[in-house]
Every structure is written in C-alpha cells, then in structure tokens.
Coordinates of C-alpha atoms and ligand atoms in Angstrom, one line a residue:
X1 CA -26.9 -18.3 3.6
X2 CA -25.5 -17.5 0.1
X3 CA -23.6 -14.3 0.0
X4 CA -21.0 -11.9 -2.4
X5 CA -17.8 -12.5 -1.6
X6 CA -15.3 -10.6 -3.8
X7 CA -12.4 -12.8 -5.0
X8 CA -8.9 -12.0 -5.8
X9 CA -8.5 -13.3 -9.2
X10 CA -4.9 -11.7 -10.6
X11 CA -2.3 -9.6 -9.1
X12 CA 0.1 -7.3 -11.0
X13 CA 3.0 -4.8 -10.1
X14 CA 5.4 -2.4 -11.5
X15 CA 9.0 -0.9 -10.2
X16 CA 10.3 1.4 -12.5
X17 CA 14.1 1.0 -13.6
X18 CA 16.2 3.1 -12.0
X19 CA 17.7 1.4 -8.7
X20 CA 18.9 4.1 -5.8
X21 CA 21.1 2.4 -3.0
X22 CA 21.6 3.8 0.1
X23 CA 25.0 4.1 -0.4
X24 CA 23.8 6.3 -3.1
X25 CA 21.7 8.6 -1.2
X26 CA 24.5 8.6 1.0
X27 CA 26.7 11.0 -1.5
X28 CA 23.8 13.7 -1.4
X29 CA 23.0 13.7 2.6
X30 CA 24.8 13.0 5.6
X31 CA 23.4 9.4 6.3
X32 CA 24.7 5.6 6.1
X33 CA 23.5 2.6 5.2
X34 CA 23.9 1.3 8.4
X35 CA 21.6 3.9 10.0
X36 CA 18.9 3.3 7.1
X37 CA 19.2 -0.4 7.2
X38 CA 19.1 -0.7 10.9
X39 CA 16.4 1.9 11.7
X40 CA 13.8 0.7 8.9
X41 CA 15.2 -2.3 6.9
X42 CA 15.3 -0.2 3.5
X43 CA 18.4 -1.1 1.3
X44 CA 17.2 0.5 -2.1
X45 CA 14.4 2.1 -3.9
X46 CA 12.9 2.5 -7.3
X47 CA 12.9 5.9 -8.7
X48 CA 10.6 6.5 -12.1
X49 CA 12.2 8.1 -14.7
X50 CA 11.4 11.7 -15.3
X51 CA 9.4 11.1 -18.2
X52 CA 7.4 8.5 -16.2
X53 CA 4.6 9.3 -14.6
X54 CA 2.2 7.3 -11.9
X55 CA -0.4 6.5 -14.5
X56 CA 2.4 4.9 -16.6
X57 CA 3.3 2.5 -13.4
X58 CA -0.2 2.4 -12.7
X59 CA -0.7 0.8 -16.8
X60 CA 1.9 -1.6 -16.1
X61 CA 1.0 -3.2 -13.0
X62 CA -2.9 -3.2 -13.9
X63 CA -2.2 -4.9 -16.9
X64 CA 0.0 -7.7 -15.7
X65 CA -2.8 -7.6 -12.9
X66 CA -5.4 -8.5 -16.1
X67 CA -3.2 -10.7 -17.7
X68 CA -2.4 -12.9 -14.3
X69 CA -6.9 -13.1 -13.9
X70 CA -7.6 -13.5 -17.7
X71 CA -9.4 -10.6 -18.3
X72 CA -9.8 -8.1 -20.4
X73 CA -9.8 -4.3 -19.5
X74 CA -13.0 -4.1 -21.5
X75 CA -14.3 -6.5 -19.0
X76 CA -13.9 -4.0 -16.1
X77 CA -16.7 -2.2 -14.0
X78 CA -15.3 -0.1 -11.5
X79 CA -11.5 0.8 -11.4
X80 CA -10.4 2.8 -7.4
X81 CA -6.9 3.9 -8.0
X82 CA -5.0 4.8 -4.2
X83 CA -2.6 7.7 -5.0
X84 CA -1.5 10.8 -3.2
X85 CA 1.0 11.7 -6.2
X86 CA -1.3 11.8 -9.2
X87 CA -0.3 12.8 -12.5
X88 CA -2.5 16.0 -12.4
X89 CA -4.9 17.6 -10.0
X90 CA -7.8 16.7 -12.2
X91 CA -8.8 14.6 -13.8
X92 CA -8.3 11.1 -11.7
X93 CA -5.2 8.9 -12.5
X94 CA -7.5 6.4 -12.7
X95 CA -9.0 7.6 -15.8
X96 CA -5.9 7.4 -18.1
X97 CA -5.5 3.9 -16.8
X98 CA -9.3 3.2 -18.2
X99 CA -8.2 4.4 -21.8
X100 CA -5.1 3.0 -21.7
X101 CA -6.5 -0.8 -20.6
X102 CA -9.4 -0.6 -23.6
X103 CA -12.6 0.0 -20.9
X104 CA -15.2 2.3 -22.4
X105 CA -18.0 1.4 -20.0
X106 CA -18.0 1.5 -16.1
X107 CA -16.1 4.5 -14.1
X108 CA -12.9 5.3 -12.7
X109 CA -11.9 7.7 -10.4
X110 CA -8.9 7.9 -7.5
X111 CA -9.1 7.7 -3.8
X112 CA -6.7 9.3 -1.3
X113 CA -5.9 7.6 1.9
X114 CA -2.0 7.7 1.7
X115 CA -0.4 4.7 2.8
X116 CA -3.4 3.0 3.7
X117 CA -5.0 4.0 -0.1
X118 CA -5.0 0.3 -1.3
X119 CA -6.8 -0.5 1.5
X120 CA -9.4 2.2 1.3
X121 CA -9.5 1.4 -2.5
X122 CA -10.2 -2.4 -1.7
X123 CA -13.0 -1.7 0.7
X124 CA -14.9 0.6 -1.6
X125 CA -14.2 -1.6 -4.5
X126 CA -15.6 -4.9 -2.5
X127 CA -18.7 -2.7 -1.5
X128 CA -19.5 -1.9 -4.9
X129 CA -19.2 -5.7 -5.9
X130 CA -21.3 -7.2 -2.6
X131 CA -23.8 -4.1 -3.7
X132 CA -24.3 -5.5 -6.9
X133 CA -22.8 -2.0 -8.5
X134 CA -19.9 -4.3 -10.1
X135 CA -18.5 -7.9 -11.4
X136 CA -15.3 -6.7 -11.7
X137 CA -13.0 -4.5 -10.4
X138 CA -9.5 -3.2 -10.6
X139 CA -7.6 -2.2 -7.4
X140 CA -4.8 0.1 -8.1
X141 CA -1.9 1.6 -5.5
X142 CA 0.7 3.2 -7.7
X143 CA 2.7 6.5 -6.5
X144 CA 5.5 8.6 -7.1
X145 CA 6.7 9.5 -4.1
X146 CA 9.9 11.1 -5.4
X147 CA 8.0 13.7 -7.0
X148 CA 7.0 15.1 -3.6
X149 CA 10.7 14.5 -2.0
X150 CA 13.0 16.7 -0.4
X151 CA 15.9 15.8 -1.7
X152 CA 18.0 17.4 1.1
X153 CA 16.2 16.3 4.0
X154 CA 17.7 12.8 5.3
X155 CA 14.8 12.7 7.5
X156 CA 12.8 11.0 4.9
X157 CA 14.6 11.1 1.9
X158 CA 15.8 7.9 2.7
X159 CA 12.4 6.2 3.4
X160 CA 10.5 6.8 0.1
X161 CA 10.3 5.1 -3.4
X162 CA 8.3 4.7 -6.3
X163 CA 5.8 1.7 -7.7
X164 CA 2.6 0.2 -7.9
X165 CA 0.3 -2.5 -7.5
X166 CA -3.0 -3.6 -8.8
X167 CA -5.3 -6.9 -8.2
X168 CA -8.4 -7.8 -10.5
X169 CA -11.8 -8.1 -7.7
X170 CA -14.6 -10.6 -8.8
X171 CA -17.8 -11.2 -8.1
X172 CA -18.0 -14.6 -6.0
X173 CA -20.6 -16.2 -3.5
X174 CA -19.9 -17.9 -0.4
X175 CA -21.7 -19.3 2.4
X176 CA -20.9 -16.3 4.5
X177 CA -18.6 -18.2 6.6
X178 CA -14.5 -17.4 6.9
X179 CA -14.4 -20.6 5.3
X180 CA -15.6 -18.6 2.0
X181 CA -12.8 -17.3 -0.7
X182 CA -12.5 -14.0 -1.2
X183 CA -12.6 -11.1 1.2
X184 CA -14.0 -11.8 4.2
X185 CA -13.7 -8.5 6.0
X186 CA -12.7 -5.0 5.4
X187 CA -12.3 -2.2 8.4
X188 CA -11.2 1.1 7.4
X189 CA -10.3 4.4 10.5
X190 CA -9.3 7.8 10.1
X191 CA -8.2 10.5 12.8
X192 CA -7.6 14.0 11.8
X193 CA -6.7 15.3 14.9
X194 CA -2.8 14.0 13.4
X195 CA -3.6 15.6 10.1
X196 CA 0.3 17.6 10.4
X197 CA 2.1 14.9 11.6
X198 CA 2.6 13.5 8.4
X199 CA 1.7 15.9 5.1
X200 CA 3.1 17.8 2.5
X201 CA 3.9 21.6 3.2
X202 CA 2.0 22.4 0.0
X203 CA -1.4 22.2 -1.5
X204 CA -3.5 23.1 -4.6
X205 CA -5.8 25.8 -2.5
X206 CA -3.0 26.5 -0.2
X207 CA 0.4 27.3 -1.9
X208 CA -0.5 26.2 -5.6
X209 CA 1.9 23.5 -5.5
X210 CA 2.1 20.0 -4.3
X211 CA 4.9 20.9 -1.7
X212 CA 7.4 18.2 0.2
X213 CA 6.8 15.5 2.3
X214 CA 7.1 16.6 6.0
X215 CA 6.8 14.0 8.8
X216 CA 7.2 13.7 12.5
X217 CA 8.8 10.2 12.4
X218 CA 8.8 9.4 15.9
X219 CA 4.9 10.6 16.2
X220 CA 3.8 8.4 13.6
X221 CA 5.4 5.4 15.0
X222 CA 4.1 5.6 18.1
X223 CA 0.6 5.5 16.8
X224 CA 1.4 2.9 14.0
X225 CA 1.7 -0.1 16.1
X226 CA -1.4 1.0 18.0
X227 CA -3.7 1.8 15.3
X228 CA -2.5 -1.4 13.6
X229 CA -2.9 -3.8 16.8
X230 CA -6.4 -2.6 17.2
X231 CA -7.8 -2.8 13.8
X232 CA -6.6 -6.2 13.1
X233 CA -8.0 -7.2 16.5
X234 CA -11.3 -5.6 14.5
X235 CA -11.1 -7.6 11.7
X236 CA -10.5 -11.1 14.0
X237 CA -13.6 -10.3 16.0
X238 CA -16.1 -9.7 13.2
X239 CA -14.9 -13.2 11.8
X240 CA -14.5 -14.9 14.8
X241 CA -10.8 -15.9 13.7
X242 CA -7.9 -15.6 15.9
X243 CA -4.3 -14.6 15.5
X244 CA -3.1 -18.1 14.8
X245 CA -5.8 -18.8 12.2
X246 CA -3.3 -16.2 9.8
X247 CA -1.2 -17.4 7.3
X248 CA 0.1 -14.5 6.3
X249 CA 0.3 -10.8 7.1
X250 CA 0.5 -8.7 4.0
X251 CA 1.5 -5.2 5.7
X252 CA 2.2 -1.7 4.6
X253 CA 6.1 -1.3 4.2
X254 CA 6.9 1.7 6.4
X255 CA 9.4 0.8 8.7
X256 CA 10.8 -3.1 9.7
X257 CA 10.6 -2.6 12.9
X258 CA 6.5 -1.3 12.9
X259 CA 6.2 -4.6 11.3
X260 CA 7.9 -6.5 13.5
X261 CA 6.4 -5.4 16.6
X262 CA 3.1 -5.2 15.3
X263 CA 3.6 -9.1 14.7
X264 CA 5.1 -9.9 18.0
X265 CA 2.2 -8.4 19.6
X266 CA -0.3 -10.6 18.1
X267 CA 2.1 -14.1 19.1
X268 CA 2.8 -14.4 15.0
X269 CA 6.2 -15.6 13.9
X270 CA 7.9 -13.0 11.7
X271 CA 7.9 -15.8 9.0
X272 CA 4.4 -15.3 8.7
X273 CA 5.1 -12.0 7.4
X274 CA 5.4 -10.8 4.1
X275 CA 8.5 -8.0 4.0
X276 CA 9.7 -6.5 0.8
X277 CA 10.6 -3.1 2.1
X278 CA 14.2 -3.7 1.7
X279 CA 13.8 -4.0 -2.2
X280 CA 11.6 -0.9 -2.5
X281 CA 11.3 1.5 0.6
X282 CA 7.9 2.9 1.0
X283 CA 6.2 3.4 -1.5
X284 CA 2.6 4.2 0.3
X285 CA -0.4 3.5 -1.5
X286 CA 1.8 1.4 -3.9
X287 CA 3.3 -1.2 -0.8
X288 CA 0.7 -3.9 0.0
X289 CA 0.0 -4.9 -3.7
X290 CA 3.5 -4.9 -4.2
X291 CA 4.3 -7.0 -1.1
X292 CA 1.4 -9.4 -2.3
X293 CA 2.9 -9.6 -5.9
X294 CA 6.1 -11.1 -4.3
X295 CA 4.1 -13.8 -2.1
X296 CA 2.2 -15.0 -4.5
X297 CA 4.8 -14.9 -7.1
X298 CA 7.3 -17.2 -5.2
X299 CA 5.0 -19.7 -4.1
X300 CA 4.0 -18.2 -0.6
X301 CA 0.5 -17.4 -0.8
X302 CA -1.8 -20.6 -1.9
X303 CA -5.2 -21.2 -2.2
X304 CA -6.9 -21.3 0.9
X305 CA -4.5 -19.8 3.0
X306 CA -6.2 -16.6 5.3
X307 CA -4.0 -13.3 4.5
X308 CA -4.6 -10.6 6.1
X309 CA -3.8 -6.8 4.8
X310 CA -3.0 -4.0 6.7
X311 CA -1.5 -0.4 6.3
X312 CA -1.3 3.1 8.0
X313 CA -0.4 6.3 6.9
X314 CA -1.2 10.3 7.0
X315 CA -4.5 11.6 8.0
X316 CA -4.0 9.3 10.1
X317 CA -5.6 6.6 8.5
X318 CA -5.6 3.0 8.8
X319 CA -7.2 -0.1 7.9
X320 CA -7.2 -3.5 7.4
X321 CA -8.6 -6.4 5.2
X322 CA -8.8 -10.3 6.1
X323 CA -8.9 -12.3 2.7
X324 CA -9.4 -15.7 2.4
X325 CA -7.2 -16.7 -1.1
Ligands
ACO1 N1 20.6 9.3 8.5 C1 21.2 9.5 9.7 N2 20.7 10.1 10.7 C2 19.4 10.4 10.6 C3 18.6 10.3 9.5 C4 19.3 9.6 8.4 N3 18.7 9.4 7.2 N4 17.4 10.7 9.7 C5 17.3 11.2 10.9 N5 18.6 11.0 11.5 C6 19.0 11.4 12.8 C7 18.1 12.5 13.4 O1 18.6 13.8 13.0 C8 18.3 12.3 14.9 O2 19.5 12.8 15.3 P1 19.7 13.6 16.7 O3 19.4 12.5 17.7 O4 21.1 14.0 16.7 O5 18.7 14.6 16.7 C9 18.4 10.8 15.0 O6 18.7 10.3 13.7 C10 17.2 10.1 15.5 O7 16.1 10.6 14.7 P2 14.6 10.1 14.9 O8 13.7 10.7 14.0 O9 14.2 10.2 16.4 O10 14.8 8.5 14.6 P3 13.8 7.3 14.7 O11 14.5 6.2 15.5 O12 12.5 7.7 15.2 O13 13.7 6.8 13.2 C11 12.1 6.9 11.4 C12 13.2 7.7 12.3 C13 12.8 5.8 10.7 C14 11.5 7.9 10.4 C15 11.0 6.4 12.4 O14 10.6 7.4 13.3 C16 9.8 5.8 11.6 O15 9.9 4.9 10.9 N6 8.6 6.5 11.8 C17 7.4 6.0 11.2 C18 7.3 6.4 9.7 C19 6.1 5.7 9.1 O16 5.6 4.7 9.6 N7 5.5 6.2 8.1 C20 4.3 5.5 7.7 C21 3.4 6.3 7.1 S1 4.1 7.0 5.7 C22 2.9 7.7 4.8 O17 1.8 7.6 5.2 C23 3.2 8.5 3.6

C-alpha cells in the first residue's frame, strides 16, 4: 500500500555568539560548576545578543536548514515555528522568518508546546504533508530563553540558553512499512493538571508582561522519565519496532541524567544517544533540532538508520517522533 511519508531533507541550526560558562554564572549566584555539571551535564550556554532576537536565530538556522535540502524559501508551503519566547505577542515569529526566507505563498504561524514545541511543530507539519495540505515544510524550534530568566535565581538560571533549529519536511511515499524513509510515527500528550509546575509568573492577560521562568525542578523530573518511557513505548507499538531496532535517540536536552535514565530503562546503550546539552544548556523548543544538527553533522546519523525524537516540557507536555533517515 502506497502511502505519504514526510522526509527529512536538510537540517539547519544557529547558536548565537556570546559563550556563558558556568564558572561565569558562578560570579553573579552562589553556585559551581561542579554542582551544574554534576546535577545536569551543562558546561556553557549561548546567550543572543541584545539586539538579537528569536526570529533572527530562527533566519539563520532555517536557512542553513534550505541550503543543506536545496531548496528555496519560495519553495515552502507551510512553515510551524515551536517558541515560547517570541519576538512579540502578535504577530507569529514565524511570519518574519517567511519574509525574511523570500516565501510569498503558503502560511506561517507559531506553535507553543515548550520544550516539546519541535515536536508538536513536526507532527502538525507531517499531518499537513500526509493530508495533502503541503510538499514542503519548514520545522523551526528557536527560543530565547534568557529573555524570560531570572538572573538571580540559581535555581534555573543555570539550566537555560539560547538557539534554534530548523529541518526542511518533504513530501515522500512509502510502502507504509517502518522500512519506509521519512517519519514513521508521531505521538504527541499533554496534562494540565502540572500547568504551575513549570511556567512563567507572568502573562499578556495576566500581568502584561512575559514574567520569569519558575519551575519545581524536582516535580518535573519525576514525571519526565515517566512521560518519556511511556510515549516512546507508544511510538514502538504503533510500528511494531522494538528498543533495539533504535539507532539513535535524539532527546530533549533538559537534564543528563533524564536522559540517561530514560535510556537505561529501555536496555539502550548511552552511545546510542545523542547529548549536546553540555555545549548549549536547555534551550527548549530550540534542543532536538540542535542535537540533530550535531549527529548528522559529524557523521552519526546515516541513511537508513531509525532515530527516534523525543522531548518534555511545561504544560506538561510531551511527545515523541520515530523517523526512519
Ligand atoms: N547551584 C548550587 N545549588 C543549587 C543550585 C545551583 N544552581 N540550584 C539549586 N541548588 C540547591 C538547592 O537550593 C537545594 O539546596 P538545599 O538542599 O539546601 O535546599 C539543592 O541544591 C537541591 O535542589 P533540588 O532542586 O532538589 O536539586 P535537584 O537534584 O532536583 O536538581 C534540577 C535540580 C537540576 C533542576 C533537577 O530537578 C531537574 O533537572 N529537573 C528537571 C528540569 C527539566 O527537565 N526541565 C525540562 C523541562 S524545561 C521546559 O519545559 C522549559
């Protein structure tokens, strides 16, 4: 049975300049690199520039993402930008990236799922290509995490940075099998019950301002691994693949040690996983396509190979995507 796969065909990314070390961050709070290092696996972090905004990272890493797939931003449908930090309350993020990259057909607009935003943003994208609503899609994560920091509380600080990520979708066909390229599955959750356990203390209809990042870091980590385990146990089932049948695990950078365990629980060798929160912290919506620029970039990642994606963040929500390359 023919059917419309959605295939990765480029992959672009974008850290802004300015390097903060944790020795750094260690001058403005009382905190170590030791206890950063050993409680999350976070050495440094991007910070943009103050002139720089998330639609400027966003450009970049959307248009190295066109270069790498040899298209044209004219060429474009549908772009889904993941943010929680966008430039302005209105209009979408994603519509400055549509002027900027030369599309004047199609539509843009921004989706807001956090940490797990790429995800979200992948899903909906691949829905509107197997529809038949789009050829081709861009797939942006890009925040600026640093905007909505408070600067004084080494809480979480430490944990954030700034970046994003974009891939290129395209309309492929497959025999429906896990065999096929492209993605194979996509399975997205929310639970609102936790909306406060991770938010900002601010809002446009609540305090007019986008307020500081507030988290209850021991809450959310408890229902990370969790929430992980069981919706890539999802996305297995509805293929019929197993844990060993991953090549690699291209996760959400929150914390080292959510990684880890999430990948000890499934019997897959911390090899198998793709870690780059050392270089950039997290940088939610921003993390996955960033963690898959660096596999594919040094050789990792090859064709054929089963990745899977996976993320969780505030709402709670969480998701994850099984993607044959
Ligand atoms: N430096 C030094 N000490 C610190 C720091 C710091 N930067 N931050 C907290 N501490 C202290 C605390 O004050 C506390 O001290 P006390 O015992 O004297 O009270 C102690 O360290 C332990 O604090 P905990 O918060 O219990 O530390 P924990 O081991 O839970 O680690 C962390 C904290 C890293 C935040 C962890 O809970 C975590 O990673 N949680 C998950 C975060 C996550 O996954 N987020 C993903 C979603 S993000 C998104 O969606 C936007």
């Amino acid at each position: 049975m023919s059917v419309v796969r959605s295939i990765i065909s480029g992959c672009g990314s974008y850290l802004p300049e300015r390097i903060v070390t944790n020795e750094e961050l260690a001058e403005r709070v009382d905190t170590s690199d030791e206890w950063i290092v050993g409680r999350t696996g976070i050495r440094q972090r991007h910070i943009a520039a103050d002139d720089e905004l998330t639609s400027d990272l966003a450009i970049r890493a959307s248009q190295e993402a066109l270069a790498a797939a040899g298209v044209e931003g004219a060429e474009i449908d549908v772009i889904v930008l993941a943010t929680s930090t966008p430039d302005q309350t209105m209009p979408a993020t994603a519509a400055k990236v549509q002027a900027a990259i030369g599309m004047d057909d199609g539509f843009a607009f921004d989706v807001q799922a956090v940490c797990s935003g790429f995800i979200f943003a992948l899903a909906v994208a691949d829905n509107f290509i197997r529809a038949g609503q789009a050829e081709r899609a861009l797939v942006i994560g890009a925040e600026t995490f640093s905007r909505i920091m408070d600067w004084e509380d080494r809480s979480t600080c430490v944990l954030f940075g700034d970046g994003a990520g974009a891939v290129i979708l395209e309309a492929g066909s497959g025999d429906g099998t896990p065999a096929d390229r492209g993605i194979l599955t996509s399975h997205l959750h929310s639970d609102g019950r936790h909306h406060d356990i991770l938010c900002t203390d601010g809002g446009v209809s609540s305090t007019r301002t986008a307020g500081f990042l507030r988290m209850r870091g021991r809450e959310v980590f408890r229902h990370a691994v969790t929430n992980l385990s069981s919706v890539i146990t999802e996305a297995l089932e509805a293929t019929g693949l197993t844990a060993e049948d991953i090549d690699w695990i291209v996760p959400h950078q929150a914390n080292k040690r959510i990684l880890d365990g999430t990948a000890k629980k499934f019997g897959i060798s911390p090899d198998k996983v793709i870690i780059t929160i050392d270089k950039h912290a997290n940088t939610s919506a921003a993390s996955v396509p960033l963690a898959l620029k660096s596999a594919l970039d040094d050789g990792r990642i090859k064709r054929g190979d089963l990745v899977l994606m996976e993320a969780m963040g505030a709402g709670l929500t969480w998701g994850a995507a099984l993607v044959r390359w």
